[in-house]
PDB file of C-alpha atoms in Angstrom:
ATOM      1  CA  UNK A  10     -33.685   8.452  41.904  1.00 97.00           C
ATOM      2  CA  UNK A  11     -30.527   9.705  42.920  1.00 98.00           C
ATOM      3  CA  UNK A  12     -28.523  12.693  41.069  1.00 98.00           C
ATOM      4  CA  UNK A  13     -25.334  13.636  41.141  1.00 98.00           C
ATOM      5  CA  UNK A  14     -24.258  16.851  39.772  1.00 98.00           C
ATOM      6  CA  UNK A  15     -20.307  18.306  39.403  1.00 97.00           C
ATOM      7  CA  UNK A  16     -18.147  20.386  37.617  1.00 97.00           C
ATOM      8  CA  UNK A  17     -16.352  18.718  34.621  1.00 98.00           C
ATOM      9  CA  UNK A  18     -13.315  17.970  35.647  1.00 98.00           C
ATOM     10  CA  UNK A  19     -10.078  17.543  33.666  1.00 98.00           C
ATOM     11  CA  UNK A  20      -8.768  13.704  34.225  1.00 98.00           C
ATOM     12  CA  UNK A  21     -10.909  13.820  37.471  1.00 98.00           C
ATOM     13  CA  UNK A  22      -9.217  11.500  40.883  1.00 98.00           C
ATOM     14  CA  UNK A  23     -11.122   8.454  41.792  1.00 98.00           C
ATOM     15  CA  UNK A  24     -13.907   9.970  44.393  1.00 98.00           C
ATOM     16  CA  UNK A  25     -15.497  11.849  40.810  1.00 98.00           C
ATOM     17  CA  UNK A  26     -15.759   8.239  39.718  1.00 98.00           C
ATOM     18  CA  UNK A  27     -17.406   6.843  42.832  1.00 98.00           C
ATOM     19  CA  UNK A  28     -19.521   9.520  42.323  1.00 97.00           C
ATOM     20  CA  UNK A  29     -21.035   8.691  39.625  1.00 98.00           C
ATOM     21  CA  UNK A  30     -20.897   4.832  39.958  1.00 98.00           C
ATOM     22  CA  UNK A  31     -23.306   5.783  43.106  1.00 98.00           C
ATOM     23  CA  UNK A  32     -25.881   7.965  40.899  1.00 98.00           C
ATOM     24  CA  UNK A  33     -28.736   6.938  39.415  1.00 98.00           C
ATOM     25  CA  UNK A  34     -28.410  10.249  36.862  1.00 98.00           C
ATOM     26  CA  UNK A  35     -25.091  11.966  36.419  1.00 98.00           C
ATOM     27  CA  UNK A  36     -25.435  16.167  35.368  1.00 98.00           C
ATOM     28  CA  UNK A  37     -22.247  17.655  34.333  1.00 98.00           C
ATOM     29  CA  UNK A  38     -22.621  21.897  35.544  1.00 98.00           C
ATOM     30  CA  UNK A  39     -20.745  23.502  32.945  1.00 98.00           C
ATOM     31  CA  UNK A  40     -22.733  26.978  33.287  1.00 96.00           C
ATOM     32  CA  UNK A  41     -21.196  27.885  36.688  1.00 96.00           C
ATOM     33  CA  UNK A  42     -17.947  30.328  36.790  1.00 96.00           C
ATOM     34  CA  UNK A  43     -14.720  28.904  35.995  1.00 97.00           C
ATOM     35  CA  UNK A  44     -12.613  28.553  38.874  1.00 94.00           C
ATOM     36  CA  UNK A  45      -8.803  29.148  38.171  1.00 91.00           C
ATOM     37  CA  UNK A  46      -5.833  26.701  39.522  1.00 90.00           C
ATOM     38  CA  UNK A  47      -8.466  24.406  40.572  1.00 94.00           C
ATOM     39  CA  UNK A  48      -9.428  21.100  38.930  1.00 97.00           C
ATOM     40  CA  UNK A  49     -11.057  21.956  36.246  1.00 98.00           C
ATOM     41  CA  UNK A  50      -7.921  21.921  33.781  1.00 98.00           C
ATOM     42  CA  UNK A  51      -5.360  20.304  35.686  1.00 98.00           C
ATOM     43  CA  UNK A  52      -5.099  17.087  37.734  1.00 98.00           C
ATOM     44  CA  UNK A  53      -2.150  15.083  39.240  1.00 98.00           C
ATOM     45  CA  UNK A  54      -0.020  12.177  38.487  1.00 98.00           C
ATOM     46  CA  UNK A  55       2.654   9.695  39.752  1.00 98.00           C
ATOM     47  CA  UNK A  56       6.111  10.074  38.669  1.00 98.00           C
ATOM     48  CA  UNK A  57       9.550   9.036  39.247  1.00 96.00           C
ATOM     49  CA  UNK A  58      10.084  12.450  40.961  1.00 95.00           C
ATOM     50  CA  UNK A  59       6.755  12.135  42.422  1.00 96.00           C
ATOM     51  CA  UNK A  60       3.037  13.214  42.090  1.00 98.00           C
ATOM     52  CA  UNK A  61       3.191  16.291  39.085  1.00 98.00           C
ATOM     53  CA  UNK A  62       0.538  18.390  37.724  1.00 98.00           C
ATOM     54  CA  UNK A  63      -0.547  17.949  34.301  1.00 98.00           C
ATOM     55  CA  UNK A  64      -2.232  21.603  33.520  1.00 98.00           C
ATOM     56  CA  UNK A  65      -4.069  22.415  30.118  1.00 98.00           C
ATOM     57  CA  UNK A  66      -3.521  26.013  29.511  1.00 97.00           C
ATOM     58  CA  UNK A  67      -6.500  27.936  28.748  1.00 98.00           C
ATOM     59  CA  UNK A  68      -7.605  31.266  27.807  1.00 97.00           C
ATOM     60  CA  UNK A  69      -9.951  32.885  30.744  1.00 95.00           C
ATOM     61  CA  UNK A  70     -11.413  36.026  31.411  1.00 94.00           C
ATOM     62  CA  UNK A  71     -13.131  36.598  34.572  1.00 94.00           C
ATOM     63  CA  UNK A  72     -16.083  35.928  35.098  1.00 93.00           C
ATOM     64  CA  UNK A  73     -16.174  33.491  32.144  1.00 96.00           C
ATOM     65  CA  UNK A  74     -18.525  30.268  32.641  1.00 97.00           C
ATOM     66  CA  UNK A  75     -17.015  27.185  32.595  1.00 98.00           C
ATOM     67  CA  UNK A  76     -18.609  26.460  28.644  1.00 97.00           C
ATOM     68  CA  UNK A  77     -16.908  29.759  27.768  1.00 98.00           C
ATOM     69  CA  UNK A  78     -12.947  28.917  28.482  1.00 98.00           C
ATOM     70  CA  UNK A  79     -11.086  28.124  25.578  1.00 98.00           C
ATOM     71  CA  UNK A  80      -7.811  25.505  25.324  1.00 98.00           C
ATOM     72  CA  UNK A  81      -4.457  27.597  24.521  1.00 97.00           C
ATOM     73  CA  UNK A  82      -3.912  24.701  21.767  1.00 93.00           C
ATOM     74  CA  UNK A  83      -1.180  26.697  20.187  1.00 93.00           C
ATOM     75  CA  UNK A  84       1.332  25.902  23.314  1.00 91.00           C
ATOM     76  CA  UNK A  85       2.484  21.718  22.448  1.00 96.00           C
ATOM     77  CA  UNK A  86       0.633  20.922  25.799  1.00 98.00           C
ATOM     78  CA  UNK A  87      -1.117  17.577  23.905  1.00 98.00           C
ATOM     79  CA  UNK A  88       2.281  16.632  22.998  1.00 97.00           C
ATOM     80  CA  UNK A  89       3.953  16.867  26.628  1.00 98.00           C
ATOM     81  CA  UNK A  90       0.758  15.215  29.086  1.00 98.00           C
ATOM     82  CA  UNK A  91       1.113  12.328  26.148  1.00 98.00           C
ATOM     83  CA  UNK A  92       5.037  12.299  26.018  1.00 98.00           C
ATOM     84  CA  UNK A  93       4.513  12.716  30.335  1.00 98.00           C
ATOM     85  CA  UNK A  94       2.099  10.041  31.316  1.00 98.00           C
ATOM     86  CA  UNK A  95       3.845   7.166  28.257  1.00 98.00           C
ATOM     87  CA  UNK A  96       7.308   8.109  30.578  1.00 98.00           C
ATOM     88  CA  UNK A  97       5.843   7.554  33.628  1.00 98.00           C
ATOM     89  CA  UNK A  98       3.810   4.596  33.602  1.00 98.00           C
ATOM     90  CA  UNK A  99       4.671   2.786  30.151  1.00 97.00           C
ATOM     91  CA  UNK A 100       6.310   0.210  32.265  1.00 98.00           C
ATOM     92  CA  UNK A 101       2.429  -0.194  34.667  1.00 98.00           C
ATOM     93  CA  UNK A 102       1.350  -3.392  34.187  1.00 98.00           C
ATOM     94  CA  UNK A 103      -1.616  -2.458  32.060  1.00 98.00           C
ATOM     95  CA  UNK A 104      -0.428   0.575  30.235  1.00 98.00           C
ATOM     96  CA  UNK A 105      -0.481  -1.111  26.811  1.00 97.00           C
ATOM     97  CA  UNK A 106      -3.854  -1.815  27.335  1.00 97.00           C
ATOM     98  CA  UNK A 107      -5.372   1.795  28.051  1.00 97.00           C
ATOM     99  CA  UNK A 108      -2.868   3.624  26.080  1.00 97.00           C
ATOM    100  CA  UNK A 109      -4.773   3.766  22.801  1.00 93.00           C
ATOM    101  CA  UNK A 110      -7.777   5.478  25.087  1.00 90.00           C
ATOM    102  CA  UNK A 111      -5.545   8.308  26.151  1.00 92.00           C
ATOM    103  CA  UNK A 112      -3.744   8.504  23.082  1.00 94.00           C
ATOM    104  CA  UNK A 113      -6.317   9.337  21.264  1.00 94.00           C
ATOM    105  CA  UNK A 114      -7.789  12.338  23.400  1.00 96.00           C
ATOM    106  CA  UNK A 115      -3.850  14.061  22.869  1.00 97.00           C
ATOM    107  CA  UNK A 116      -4.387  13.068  19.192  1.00 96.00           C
ATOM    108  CA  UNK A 117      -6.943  15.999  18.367  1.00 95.00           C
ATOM    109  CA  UNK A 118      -7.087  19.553  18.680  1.00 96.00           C
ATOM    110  CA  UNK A 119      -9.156  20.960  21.329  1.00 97.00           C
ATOM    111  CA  UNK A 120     -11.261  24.168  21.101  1.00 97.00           C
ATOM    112  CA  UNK A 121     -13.162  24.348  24.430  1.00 98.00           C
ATOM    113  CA  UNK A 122     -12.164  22.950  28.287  1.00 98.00           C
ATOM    114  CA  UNK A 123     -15.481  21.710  28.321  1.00 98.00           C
ATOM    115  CA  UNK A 124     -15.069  19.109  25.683  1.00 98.00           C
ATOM    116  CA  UNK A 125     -11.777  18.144  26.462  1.00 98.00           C
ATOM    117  CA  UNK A 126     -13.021  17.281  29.808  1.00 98.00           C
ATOM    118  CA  UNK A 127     -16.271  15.713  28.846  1.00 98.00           C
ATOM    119  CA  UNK A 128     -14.215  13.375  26.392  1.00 98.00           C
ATOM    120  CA  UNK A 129     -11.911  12.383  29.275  1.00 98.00           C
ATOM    121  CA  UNK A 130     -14.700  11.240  31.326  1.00 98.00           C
ATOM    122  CA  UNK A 131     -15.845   9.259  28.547  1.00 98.00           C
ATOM    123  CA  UNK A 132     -13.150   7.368  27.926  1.00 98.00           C
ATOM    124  CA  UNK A 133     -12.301   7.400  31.831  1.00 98.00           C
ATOM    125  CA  UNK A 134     -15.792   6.110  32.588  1.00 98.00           C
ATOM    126  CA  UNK A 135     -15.576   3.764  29.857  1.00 97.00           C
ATOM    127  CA  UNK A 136     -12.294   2.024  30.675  1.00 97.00           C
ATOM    128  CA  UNK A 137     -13.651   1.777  34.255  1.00 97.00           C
ATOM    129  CA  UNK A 138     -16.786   0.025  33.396  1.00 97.00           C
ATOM    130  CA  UNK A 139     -19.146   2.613  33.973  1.00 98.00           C
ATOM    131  CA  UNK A 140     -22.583   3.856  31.830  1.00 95.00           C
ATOM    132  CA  UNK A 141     -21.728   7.047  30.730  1.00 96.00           C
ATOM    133  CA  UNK A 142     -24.839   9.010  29.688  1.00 97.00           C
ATOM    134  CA  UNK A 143     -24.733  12.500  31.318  1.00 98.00           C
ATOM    135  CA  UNK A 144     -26.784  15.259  31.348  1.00 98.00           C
ATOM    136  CA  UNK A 145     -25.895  18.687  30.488  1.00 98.00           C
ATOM    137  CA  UNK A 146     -26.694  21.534  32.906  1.00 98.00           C
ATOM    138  CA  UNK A 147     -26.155  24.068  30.377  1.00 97.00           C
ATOM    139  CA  UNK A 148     -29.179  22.900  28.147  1.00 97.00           C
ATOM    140  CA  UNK A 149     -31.575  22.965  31.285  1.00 97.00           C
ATOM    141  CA  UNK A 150     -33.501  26.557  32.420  1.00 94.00           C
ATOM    142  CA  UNK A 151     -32.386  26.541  35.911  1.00 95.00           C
ATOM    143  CA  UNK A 152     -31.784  29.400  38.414  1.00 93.00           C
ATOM    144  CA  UNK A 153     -28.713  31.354  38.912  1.00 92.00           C
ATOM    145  CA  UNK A 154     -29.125  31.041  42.715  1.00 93.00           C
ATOM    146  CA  UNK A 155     -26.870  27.982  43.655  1.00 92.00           C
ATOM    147  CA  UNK A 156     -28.762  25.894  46.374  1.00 94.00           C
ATOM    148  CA  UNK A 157     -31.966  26.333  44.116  1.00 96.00           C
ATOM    149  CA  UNK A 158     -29.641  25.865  40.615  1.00 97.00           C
ATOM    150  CA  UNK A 159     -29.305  22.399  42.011  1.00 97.00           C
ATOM    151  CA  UNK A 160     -32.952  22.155  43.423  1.00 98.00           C
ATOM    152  CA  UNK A 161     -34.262  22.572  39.677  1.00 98.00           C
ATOM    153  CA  UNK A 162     -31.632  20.093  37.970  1.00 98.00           C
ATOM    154  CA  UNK A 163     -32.968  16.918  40.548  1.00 98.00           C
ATOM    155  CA  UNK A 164     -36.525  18.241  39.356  1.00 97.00           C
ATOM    156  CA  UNK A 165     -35.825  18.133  35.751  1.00 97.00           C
ATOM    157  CA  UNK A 166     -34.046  15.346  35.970  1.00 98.00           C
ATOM    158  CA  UNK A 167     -36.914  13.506  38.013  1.00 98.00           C
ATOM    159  CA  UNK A 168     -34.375  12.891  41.099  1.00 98.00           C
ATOM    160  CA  UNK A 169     -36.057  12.569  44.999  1.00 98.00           C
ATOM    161  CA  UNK A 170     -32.301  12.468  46.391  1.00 98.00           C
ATOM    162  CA  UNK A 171     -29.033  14.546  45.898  1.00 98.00           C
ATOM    163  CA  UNK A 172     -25.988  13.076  46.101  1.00 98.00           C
ATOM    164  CA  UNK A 173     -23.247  15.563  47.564  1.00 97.00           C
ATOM    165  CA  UNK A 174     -19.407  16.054  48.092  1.00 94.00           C
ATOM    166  CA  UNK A 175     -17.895  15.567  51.633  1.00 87.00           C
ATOM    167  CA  UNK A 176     -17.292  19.479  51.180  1.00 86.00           C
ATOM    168  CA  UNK A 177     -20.644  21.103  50.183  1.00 89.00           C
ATOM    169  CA  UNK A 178     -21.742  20.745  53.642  1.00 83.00           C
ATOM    170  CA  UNK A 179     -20.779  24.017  54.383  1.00 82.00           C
ATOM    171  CA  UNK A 180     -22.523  26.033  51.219  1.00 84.00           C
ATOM    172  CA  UNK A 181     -26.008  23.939  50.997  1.00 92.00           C
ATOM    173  CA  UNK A 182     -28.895  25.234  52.390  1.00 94.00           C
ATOM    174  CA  UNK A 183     -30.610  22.121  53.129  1.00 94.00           C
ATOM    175  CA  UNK A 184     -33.769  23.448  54.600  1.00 95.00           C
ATOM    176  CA  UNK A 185     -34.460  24.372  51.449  1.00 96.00           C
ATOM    177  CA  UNK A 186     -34.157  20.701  49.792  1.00 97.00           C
ATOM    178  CA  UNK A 187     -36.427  19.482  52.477  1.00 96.00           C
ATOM    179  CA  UNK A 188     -38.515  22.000  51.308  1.00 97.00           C
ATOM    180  CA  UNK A 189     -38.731  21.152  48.077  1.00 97.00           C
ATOM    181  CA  UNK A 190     -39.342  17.279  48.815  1.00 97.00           C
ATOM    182  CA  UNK A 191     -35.545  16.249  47.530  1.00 98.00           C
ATOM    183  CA  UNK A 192     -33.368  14.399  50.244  1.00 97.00           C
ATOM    184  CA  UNK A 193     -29.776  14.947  50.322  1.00 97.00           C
ATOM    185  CA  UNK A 194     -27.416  12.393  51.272  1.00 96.00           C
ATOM    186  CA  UNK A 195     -23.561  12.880  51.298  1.00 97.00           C
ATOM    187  CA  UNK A 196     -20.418  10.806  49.546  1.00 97.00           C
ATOM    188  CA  UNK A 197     -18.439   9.336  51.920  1.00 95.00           C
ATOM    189  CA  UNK A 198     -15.336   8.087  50.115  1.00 96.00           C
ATOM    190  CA  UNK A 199     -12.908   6.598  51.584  1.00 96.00           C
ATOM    191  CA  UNK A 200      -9.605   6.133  49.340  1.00 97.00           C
ATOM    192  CA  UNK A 201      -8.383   2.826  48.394  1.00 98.00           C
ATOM    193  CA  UNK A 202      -5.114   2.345  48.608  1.00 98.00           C
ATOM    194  CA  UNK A 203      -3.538  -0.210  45.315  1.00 98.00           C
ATOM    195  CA  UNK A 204      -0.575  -0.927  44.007  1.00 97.00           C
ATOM    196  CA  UNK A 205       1.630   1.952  42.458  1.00 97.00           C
ATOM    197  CA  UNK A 206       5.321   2.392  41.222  1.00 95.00           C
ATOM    198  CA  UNK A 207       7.455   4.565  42.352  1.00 97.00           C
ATOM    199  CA  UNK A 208       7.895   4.484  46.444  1.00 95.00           C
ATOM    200  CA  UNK A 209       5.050   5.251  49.162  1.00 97.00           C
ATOM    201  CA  UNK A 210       1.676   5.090  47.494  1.00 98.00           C
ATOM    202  CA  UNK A 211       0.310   8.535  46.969  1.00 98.00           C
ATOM    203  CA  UNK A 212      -3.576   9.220  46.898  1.00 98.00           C
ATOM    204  CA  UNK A 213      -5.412  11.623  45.266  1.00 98.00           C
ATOM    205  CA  UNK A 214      -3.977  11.369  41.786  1.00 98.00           C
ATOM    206  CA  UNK A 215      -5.838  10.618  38.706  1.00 98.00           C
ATOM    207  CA  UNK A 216      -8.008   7.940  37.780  1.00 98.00           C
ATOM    208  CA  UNK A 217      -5.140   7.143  34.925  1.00 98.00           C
ATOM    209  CA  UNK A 218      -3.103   6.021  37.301  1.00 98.00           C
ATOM    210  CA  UNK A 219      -5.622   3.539  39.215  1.00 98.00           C
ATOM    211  CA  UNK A 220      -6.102   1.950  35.768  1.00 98.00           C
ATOM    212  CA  UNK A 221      -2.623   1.832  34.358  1.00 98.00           C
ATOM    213  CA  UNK A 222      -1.396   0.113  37.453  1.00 98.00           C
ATOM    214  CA  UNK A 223      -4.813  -2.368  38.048  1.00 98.00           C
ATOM    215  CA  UNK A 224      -6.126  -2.902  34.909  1.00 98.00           C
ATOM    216  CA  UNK A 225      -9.694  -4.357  34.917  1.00 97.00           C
ATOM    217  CA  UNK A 226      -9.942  -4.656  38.409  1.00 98.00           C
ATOM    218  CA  UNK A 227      -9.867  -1.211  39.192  1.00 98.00           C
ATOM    219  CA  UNK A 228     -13.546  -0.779  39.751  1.00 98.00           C
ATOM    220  CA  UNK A 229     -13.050  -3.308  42.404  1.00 98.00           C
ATOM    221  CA  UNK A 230     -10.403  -1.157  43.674  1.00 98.00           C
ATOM    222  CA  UNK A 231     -12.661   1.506  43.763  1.00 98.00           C
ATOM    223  CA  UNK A 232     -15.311   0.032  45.474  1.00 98.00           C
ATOM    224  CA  UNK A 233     -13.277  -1.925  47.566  1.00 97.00           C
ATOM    225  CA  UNK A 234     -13.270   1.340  50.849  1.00 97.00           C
ATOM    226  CA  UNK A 235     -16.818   2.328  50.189  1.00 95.00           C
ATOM    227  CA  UNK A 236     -18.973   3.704  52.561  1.00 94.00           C
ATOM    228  CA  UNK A 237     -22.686   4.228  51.934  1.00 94.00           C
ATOM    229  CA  UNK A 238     -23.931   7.716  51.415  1.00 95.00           C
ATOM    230  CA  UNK A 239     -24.988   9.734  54.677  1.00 94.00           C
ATOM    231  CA  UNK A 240     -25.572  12.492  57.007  1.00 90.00           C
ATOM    232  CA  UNK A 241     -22.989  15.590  56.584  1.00 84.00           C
ATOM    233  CA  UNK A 242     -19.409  14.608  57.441  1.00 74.00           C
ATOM    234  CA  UNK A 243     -17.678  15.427  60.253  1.00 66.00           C
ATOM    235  CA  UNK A 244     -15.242  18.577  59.016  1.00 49.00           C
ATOM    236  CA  UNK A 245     -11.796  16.569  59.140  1.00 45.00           C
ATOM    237  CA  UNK A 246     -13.561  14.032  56.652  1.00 48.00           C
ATOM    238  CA  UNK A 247     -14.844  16.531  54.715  1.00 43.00           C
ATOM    239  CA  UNK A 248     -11.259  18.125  54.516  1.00 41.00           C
ATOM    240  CA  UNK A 249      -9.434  14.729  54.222  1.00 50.00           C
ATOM    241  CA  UNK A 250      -8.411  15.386  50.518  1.00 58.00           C
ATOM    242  CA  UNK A 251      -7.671  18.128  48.567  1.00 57.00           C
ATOM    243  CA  UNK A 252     -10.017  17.031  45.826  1.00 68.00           C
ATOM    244  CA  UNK A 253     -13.257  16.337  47.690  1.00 61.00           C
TER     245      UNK A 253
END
């Protein structure tokens, strides 16, 4: 069985999707330390002026987990990603029919990152066309140690392979898998490229804007570049985007 395991992202960019569409068992790690102006409360999309960040602002205090950091839901940020992402792709051709799905995530208040993010990938996952039954890291006993934290989550989870980003090539210990009878095999997405308003097509952005602007045949999109799972990249592939 293979297992994926990543950080819940907020609005996550298509590789966190092909991701999971390649596991077998999908953990979300929300017990590691939050890491600040990365991913995990921001994420990118297209618009008229080009690619702009959509940031939830949080309250953080080093070294908080992850599960810890709480949404600033005082500052109207609901009201402008909602009032942003209707201006820049209410004209997509398929914007009326995922609109309700994002609408409704800006509708409620939000306490903690964590399940703001883990309701995005819901509805993300769902509009895709993907199972979404993860498991939570957090309700696991695992090790603080990270190669072994992710040794124990394929044992609990009953995996024999890991799934891992381009970019953890150059923190895993992999002796240590081999060790411990789990093989580890390495996502090597390549980036689709689909139609997309607004000028030359920019990668890297947000799954919202792979299924505003292809509808239901954005998994096909998706799928469309991919390369099986391997040996560790090569470092320019593992580099090739910002959110691998």
């Amino acid at each position: 069985m293979r297992v994926a395991i990543h950080q819940p992202q907020y609005l996550p960019w298509l590789g966190f999707f092909d991701k999971i569409d390649q596991a077998d068992c999908f953990v979300v790690l929300d017990n590691v330390q939050y890491q600040k102006n990365e991913w995990q409360n921001r994420n990118r999309i297209k618009t008229p002026q080009g690619w702009q960040w959509l940031t939830v602002p949080v309250h953080y205090r080093f070294p908080q987990r992850l599960k810890e950091v709480e949404v600033d839901d005082t500052s109207g940020w609901r009201r402008t990603h909602w009032r942003t992402m209707t201006q820049s792709y209410r004209k997509a051709p398929y914007f009326e029919q995922y609109a309700a799905v994002f609408q409704s995530l800006y509708d409620m208040p939000w306490r903690w990152l964590v399940d703001l993010n883990l309701a995005g990938l819901e509805r993300l996952a769902t509009a895709l066309g993907l199972p979404w039954a993860p498991r939570i890291a957090s309700e696991m006993a695992l090790t603080e140690e990270p190669t072994q934290r992710l040794i124990d989550i394929c044992r609990q989870v009953g995996g024999d392979q890991y799934l891992a980003g381009s970019g953890s090539q150059h923190y895993l210990d992999l002796p240590r898998f081999e060790a411990a009878g789990i093989g580890v095999q390495f996502q090597r997405f390549e980036h689709p490229t689909y139609p997309q308003r607004y000028g030359a097509f920019e990668p890297a952005l947000s799954l919202v804007d792979l299924l505003f602007n292809c509808g239901p045949g954005s998994l096909a999109s998706l799928r469309a570049t991919r390369r099986p799972p391997g040996p560790p990249p090569e470092a320019d592939e593992a580099s090739r985007s910002p959110q691998a």
